[in-house]
mmCIF file with all atom_site columns, C-alpha atoms in Angstrom:
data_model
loop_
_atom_site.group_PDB
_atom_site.id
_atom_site.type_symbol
_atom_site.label_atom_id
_atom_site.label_alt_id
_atom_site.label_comp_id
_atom_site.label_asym_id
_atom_site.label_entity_id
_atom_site.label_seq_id
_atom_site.pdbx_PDB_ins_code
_atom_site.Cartn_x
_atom_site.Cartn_y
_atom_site.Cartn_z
_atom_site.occupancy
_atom_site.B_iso_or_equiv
_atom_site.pdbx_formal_charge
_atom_site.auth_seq_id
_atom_site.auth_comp_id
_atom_site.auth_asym_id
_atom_site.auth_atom_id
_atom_site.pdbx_PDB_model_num
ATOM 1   C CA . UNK A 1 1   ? 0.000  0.000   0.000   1.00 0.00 ? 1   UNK A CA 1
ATOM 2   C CA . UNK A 1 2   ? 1.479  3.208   -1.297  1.00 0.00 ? 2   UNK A CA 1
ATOM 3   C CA . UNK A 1 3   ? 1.757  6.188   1.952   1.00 0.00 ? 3   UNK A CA 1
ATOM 4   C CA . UNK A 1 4   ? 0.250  8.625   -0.677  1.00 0.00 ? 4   UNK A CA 1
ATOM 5   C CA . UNK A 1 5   ? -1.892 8.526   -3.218  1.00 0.00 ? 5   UNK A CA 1
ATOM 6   C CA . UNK A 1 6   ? -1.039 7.888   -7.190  1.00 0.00 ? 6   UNK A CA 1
ATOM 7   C CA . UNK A 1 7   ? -3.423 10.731  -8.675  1.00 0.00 ? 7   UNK A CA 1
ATOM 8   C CA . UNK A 1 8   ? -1.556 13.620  -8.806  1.00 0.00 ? 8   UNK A CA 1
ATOM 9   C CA . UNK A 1 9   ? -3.012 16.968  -10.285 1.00 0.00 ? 9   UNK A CA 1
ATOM 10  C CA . UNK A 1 10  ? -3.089 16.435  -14.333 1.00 0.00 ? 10  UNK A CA 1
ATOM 11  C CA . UNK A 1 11  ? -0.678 19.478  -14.920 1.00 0.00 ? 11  UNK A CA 1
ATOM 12  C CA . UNK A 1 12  ? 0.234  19.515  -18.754 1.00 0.00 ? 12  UNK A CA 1
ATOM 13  C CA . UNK A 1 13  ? 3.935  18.627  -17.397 1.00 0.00 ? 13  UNK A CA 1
ATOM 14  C CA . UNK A 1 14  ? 2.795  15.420  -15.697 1.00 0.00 ? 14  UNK A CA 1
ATOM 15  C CA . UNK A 1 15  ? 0.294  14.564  -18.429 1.00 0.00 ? 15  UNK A CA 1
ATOM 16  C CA . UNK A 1 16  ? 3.538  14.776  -20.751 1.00 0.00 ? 16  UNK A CA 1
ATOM 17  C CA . UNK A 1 17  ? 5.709  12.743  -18.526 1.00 0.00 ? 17  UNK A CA 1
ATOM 18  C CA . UNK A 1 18  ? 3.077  10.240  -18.215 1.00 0.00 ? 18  UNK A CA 1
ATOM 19  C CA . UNK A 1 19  ? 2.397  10.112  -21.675 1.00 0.00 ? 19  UNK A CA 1
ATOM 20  C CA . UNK A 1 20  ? 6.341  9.476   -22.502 1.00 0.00 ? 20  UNK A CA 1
ATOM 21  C CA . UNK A 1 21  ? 6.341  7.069   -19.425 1.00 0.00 ? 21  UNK A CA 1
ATOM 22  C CA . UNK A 1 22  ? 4.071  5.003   -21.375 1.00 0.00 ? 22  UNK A CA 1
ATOM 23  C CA . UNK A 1 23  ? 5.504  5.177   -24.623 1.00 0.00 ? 23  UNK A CA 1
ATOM 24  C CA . UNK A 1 24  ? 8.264  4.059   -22.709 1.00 0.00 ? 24  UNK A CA 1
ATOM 25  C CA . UNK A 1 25  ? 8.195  1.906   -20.297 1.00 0.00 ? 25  UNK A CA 1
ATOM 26  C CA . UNK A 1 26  ? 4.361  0.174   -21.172 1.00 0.00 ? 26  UNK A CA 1
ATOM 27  C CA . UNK A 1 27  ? 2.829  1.966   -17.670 1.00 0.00 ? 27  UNK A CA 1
ATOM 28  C CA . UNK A 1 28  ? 3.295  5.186   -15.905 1.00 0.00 ? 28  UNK A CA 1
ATOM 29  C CA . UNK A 1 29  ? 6.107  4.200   -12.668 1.00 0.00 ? 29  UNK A CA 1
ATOM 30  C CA . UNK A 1 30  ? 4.920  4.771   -9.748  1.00 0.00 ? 30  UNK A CA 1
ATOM 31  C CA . UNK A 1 31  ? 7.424  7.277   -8.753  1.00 0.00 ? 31  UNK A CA 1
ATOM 32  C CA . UNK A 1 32  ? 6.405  9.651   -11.239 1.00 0.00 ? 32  UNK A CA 1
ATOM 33  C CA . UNK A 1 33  ? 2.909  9.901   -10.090 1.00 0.00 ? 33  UNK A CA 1
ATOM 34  C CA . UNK A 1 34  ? 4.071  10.039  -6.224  1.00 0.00 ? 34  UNK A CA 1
ATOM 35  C CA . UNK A 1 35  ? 6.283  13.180  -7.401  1.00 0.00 ? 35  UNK A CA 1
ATOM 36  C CA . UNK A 1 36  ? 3.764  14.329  -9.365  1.00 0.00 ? 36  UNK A CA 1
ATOM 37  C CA . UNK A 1 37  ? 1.752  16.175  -6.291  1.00 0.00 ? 37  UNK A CA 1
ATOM 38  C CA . UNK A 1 38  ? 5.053  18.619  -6.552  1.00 0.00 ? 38  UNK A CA 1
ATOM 39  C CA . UNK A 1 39  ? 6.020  19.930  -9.944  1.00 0.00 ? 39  UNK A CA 1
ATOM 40  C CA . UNK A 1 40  ? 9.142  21.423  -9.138  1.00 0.00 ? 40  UNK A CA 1
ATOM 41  C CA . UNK A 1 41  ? 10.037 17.969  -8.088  1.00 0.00 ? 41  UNK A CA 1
ATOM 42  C CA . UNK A 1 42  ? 8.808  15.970  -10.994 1.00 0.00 ? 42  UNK A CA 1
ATOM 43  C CA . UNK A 1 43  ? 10.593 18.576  -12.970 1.00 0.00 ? 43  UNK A CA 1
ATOM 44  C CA . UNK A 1 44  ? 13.814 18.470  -11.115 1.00 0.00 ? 44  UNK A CA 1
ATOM 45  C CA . UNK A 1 45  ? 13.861 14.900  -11.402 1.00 0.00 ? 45  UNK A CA 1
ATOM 46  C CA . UNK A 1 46  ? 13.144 14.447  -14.742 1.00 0.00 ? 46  UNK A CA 1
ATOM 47  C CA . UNK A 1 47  ? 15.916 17.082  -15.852 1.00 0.00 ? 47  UNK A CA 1
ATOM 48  C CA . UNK A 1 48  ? 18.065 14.924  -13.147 1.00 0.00 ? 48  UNK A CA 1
ATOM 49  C CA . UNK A 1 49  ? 17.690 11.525  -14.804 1.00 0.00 ? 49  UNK A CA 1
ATOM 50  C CA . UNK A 1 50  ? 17.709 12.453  -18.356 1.00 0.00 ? 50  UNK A CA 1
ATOM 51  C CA . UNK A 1 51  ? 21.099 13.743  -17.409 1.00 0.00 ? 51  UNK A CA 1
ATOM 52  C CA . UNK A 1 52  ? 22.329 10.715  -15.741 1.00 0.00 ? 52  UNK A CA 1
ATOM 53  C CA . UNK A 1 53  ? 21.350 8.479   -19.129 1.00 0.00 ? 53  UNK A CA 1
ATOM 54  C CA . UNK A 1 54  ? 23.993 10.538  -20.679 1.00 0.00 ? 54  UNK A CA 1
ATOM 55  C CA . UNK A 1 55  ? 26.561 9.323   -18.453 1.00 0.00 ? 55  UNK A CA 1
ATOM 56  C CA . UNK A 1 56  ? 28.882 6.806   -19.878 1.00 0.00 ? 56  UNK A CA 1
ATOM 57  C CA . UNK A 1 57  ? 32.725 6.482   -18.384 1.00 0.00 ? 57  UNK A CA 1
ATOM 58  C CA . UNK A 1 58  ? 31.951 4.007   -16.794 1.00 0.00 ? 58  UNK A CA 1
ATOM 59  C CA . UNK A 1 59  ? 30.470 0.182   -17.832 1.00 0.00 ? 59  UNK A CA 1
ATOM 60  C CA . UNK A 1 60  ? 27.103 -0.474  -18.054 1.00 0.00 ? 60  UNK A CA 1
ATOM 61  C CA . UNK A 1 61  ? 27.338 -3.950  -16.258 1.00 0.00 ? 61  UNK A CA 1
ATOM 62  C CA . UNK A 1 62  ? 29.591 -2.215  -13.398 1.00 0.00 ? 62  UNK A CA 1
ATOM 63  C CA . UNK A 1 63  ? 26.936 0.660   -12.928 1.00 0.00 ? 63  UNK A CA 1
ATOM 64  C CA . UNK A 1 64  ? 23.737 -2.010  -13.098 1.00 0.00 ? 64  UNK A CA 1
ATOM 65  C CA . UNK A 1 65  ? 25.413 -3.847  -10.068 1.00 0.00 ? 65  UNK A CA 1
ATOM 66  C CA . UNK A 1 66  ? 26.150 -0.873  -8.095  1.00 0.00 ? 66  UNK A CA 1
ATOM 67  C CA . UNK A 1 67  ? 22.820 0.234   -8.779  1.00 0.00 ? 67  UNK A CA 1
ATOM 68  C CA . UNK A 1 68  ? 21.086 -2.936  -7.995  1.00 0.00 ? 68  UNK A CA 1
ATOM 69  C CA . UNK A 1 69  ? 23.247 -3.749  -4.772  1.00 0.00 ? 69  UNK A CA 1
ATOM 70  C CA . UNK A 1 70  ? 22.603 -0.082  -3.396  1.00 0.00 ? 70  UNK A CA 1
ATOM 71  C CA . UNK A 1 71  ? 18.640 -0.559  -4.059  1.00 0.00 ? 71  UNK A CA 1
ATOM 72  C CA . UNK A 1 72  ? 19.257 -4.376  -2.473  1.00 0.00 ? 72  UNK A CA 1
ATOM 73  C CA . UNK A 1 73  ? 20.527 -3.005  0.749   1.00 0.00 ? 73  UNK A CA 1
ATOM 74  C CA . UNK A 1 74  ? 18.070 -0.295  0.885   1.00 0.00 ? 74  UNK A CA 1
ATOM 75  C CA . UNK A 1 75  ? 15.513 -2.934  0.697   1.00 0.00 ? 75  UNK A CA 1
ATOM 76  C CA . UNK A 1 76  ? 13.486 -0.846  -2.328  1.00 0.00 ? 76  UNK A CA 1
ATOM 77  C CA . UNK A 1 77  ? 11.067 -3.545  -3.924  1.00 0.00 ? 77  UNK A CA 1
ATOM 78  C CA . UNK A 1 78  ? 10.140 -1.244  -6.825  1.00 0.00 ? 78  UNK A CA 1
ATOM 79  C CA . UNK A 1 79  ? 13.936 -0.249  -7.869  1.00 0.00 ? 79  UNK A CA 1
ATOM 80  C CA . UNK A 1 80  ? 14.684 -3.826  -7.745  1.00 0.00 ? 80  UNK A CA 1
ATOM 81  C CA . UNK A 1 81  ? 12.360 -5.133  -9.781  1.00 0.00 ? 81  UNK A CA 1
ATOM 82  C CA . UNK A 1 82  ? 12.773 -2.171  -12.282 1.00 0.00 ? 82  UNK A CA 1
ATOM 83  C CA . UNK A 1 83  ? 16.773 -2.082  -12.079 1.00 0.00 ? 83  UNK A CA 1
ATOM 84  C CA . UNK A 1 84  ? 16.157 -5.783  -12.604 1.00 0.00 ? 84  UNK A CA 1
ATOM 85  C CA . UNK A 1 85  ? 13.677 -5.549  -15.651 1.00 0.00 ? 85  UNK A CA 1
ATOM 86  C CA . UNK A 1 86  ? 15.315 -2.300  -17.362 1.00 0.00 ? 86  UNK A CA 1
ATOM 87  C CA . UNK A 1 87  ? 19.298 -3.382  -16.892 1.00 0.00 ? 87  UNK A CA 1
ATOM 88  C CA . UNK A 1 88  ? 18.391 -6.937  -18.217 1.00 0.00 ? 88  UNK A CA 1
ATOM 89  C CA . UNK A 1 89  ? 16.802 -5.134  -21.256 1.00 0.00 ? 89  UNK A CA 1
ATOM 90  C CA . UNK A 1 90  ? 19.718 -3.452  -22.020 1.00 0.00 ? 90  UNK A CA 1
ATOM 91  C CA . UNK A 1 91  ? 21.931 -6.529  -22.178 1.00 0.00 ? 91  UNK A CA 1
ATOM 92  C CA . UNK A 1 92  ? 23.383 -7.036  -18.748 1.00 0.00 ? 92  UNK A CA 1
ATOM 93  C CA . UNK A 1 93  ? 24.040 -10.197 -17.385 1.00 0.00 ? 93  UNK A CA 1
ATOM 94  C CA . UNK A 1 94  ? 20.202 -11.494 -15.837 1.00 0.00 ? 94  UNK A CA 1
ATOM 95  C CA . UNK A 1 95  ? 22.417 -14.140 -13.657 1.00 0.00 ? 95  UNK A CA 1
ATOM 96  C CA . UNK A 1 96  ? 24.620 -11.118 -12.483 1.00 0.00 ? 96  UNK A CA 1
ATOM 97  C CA . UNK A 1 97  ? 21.787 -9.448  -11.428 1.00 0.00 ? 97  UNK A CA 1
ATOM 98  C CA . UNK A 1 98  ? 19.637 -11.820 -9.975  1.00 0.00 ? 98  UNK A CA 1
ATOM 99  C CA . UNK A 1 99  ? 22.894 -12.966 -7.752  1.00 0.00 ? 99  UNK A CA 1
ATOM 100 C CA . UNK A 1 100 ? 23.239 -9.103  -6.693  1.00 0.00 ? 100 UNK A CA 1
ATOM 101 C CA . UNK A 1 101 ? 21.539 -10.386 -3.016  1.00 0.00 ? 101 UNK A CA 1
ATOM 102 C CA . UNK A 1 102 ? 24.203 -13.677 -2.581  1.00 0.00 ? 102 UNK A CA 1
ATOM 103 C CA . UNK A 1 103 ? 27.200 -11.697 -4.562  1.00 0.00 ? 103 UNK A CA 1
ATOM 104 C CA . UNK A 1 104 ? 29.919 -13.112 -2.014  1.00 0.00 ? 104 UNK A CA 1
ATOM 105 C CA . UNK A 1 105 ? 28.910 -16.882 -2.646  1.00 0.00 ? 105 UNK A CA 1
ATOM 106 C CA . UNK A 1 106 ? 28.327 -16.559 -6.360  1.00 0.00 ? 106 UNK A CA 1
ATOM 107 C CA . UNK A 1 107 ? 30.463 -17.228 -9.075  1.00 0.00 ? 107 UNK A CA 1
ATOM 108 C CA . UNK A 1 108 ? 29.079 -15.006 -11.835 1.00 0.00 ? 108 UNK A CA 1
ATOM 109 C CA . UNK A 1 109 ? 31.362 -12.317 -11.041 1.00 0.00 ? 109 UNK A CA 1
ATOM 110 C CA . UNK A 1 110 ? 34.750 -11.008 -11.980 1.00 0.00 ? 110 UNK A CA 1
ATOM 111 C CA . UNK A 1 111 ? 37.243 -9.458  -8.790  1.00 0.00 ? 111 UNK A CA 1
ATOM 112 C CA . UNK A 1 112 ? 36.054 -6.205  -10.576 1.00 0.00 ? 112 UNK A CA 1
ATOM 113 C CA . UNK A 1 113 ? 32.664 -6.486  -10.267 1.00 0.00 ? 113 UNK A CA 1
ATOM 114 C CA . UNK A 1 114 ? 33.323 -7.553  -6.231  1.00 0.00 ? 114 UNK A CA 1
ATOM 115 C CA . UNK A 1 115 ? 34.634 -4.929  -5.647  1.00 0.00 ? 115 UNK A CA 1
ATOM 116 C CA . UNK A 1 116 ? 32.274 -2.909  -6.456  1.00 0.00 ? 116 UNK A CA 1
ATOM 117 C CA . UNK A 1 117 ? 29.220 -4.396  -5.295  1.00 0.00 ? 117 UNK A CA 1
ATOM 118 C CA . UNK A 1 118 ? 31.479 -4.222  -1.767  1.00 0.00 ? 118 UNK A CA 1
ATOM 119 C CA . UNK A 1 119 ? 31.412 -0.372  -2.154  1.00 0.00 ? 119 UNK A CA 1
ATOM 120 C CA . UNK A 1 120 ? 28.331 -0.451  -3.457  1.00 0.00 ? 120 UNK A CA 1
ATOM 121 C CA . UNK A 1 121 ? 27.071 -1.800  0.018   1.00 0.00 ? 121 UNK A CA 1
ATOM 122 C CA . UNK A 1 122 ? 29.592 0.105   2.201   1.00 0.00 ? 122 UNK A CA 1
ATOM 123 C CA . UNK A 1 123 ? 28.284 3.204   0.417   1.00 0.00 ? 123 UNK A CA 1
ATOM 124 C CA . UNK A 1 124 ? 24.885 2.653   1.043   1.00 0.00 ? 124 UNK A CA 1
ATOM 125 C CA . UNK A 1 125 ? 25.570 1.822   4.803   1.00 0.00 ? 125 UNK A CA 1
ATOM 126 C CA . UNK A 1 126 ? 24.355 4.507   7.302   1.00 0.00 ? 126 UNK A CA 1
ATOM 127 C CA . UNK A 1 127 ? 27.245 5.954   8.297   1.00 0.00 ? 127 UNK A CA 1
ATOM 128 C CA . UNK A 1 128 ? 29.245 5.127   4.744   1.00 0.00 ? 128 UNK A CA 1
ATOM 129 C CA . UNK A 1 129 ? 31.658 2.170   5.283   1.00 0.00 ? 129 UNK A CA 1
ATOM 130 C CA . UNK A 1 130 ? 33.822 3.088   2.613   1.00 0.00 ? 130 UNK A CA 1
ATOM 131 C CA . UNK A 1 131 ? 37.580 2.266   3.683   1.00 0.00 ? 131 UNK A CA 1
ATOM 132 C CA . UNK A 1 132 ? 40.807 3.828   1.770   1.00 0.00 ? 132 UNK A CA 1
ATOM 133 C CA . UNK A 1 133 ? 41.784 0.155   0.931   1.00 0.00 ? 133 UNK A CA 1
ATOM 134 C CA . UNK A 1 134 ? 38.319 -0.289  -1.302  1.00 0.00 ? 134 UNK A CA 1
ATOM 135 C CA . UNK A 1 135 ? 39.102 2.576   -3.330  1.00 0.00 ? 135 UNK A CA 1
ATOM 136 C CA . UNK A 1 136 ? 42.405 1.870   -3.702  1.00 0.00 ? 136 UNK A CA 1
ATOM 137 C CA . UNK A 1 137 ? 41.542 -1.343  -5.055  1.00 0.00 ? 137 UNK A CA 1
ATOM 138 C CA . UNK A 1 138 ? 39.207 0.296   -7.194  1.00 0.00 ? 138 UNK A CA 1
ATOM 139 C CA . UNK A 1 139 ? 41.444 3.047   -8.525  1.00 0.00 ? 139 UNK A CA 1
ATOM 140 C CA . UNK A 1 140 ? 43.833 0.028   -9.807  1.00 0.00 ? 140 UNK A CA 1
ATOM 141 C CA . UNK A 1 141 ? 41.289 -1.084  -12.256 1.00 0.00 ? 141 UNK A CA 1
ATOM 142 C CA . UNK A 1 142 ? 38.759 2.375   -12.580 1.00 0.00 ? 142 UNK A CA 1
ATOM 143 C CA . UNK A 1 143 ? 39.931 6.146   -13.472 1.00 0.00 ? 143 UNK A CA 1
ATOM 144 C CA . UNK A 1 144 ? 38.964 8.920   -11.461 1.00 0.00 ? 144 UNK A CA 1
ATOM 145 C CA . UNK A 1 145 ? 36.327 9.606   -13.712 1.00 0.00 ? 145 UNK A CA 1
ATOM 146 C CA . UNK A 1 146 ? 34.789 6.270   -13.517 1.00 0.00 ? 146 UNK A CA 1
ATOM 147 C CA . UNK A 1 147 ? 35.539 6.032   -9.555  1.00 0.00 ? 147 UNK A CA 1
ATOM 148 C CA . UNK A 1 148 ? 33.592 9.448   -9.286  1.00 0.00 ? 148 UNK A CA 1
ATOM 149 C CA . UNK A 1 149 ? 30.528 7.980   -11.991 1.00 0.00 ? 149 UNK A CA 1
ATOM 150 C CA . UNK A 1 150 ? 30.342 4.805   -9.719  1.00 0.00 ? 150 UNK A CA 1
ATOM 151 C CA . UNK A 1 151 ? 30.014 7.118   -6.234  1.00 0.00 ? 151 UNK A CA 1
ATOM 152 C CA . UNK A 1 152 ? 27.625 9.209   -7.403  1.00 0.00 ? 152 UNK A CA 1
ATOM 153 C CA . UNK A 1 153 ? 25.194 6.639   -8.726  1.00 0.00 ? 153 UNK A CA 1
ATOM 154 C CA . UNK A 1 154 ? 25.144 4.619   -6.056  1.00 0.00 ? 154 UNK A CA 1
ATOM 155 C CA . UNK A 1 155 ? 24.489 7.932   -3.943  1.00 0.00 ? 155 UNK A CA 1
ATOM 156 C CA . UNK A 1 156 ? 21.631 8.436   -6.978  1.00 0.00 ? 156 UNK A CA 1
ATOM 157 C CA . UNK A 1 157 ? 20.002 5.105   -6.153  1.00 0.00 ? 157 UNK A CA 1
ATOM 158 C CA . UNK A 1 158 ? 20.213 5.629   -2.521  1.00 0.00 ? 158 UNK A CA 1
ATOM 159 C CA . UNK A 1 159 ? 17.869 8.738   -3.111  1.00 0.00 ? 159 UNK A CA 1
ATOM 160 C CA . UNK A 1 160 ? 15.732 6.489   -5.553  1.00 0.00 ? 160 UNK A CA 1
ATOM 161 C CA . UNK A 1 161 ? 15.411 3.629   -3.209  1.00 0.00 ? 161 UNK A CA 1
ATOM 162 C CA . UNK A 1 162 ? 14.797 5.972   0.196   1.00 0.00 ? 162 UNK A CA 1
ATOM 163 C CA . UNK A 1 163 ? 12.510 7.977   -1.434  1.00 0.00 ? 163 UNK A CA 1
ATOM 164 C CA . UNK A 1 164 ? 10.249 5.022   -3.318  1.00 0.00 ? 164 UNK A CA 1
ATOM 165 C CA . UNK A 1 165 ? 10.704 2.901   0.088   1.00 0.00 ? 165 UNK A CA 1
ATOM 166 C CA . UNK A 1 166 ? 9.614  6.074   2.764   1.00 0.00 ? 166 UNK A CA 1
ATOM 167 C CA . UNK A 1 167 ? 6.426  6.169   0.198   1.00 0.00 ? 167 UNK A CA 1
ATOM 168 C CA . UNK A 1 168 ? 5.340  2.610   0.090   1.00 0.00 ? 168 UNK A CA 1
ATOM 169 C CA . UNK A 1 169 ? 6.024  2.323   -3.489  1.00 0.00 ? 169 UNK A CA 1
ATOM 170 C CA . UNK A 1 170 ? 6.746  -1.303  -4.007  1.00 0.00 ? 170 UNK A CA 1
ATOM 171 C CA . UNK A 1 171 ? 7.438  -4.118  -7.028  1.00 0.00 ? 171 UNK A CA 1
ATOM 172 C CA . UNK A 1 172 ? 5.252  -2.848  -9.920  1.00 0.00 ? 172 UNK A CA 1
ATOM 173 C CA . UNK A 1 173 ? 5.863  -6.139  -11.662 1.00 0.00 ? 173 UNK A CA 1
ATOM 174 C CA . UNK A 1 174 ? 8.342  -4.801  -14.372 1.00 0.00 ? 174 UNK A CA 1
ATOM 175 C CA . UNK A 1 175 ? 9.625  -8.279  -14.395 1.00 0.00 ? 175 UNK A CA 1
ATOM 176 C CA . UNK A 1 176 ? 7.721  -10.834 -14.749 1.00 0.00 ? 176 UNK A CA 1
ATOM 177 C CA . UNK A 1 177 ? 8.932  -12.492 -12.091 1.00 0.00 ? 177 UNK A CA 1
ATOM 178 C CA . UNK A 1 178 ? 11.418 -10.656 -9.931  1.00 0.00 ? 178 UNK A CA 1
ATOM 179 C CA . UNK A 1 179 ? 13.942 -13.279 -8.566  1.00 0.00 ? 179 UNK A CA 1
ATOM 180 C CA . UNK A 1 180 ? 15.766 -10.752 -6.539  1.00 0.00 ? 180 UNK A CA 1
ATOM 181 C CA . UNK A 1 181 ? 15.228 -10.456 -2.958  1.00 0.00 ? 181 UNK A CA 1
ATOM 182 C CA . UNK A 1 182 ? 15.202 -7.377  -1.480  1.00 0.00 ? 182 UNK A CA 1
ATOM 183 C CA . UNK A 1 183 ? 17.544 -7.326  2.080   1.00 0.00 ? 183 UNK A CA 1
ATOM 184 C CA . UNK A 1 184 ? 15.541 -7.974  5.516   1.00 0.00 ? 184 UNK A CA 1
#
């Protein structure tokens, strides 16, 4: 049960973003009608992640994971099962993903991709539990430009996932079947 309702006022910049959510995506997310009751927010936020899309230093598959562990620990039904359906469209790995929640006892994934679901997680942890031996790991193998692309999505998703989470907004059944466990 959503904590507000999903019938924001029809402004002609919600009817738009609904319209292209549609086109998109087959249904209107529910995040966009929860932000919907504030049109400076909707408006922020769609300005916000149609910037992000245009982010590419660093690899999709590397992102998806960071994304997906951040939204795991968070425990946010609804970005799993979308990070899960959207990321799997676009090619990634569907065993990478749906091992996000058992990472350390799967095989699926390189010492790269460890490494950053690790700081994925120690990112997300409240207070961060980011040590200077993780990042030196990761600046080994990752530019600064990528180290700073990884950070600040994971600090992205960690606004996604607290702010569909705090409003109830749960698996919308992007997936068909959402394998993924979100954390206890």
């Amino acid at each position: 049960m959503t904590r507000i309702p999903l019938d924001p006022p029809r402004t002609p910049l919600y009817r738009l973003a609904e319209w292209y959510a549609r086109r998109t995506y087959g249904v209107v997310p529910d995040p966009l009608p929860a932000m919907g009751h504030n049109m400076r927010v909707l408006a922020t936020d769609l300005r916000f992640e149609t910037s992000l899309a245009r982010w590419k230093r660093l690899d999709p598959t590397l992102k998806a994971l960071a994304v997906m562990a951040s939204a795991v620990s968070i425990g946010c039904s609804w970005c799993v099962d979308f990070g899960y359906w959207v990321t799997t469209s676009d090619g990634v790995d569907p065993v990478k993903m749906r091992d996000v929640p058992r990472w350390r006892d799967s095989d699926a994934y390189t010492d790269l991709e460890r490494q950053v679901l690790a700081y994925a997680e120690a990112v997300t942890a409240t207070p961060p539990t980011v040590t200077d031996d993780m990042v030196a790991g990761l600046r080994r193998q990752l530019d600064d430009a990528q180290l700073v692309e990884l950070t600040m999505m994971v600090a992205v998703e960690n606004v996604r996932s607290r702010f569909n989470s705090s409003l109830g907004l749960t698996s919308q059944g992007f997936a068909d079947r959402c394998e993924i466990p979100a954390a206890s």
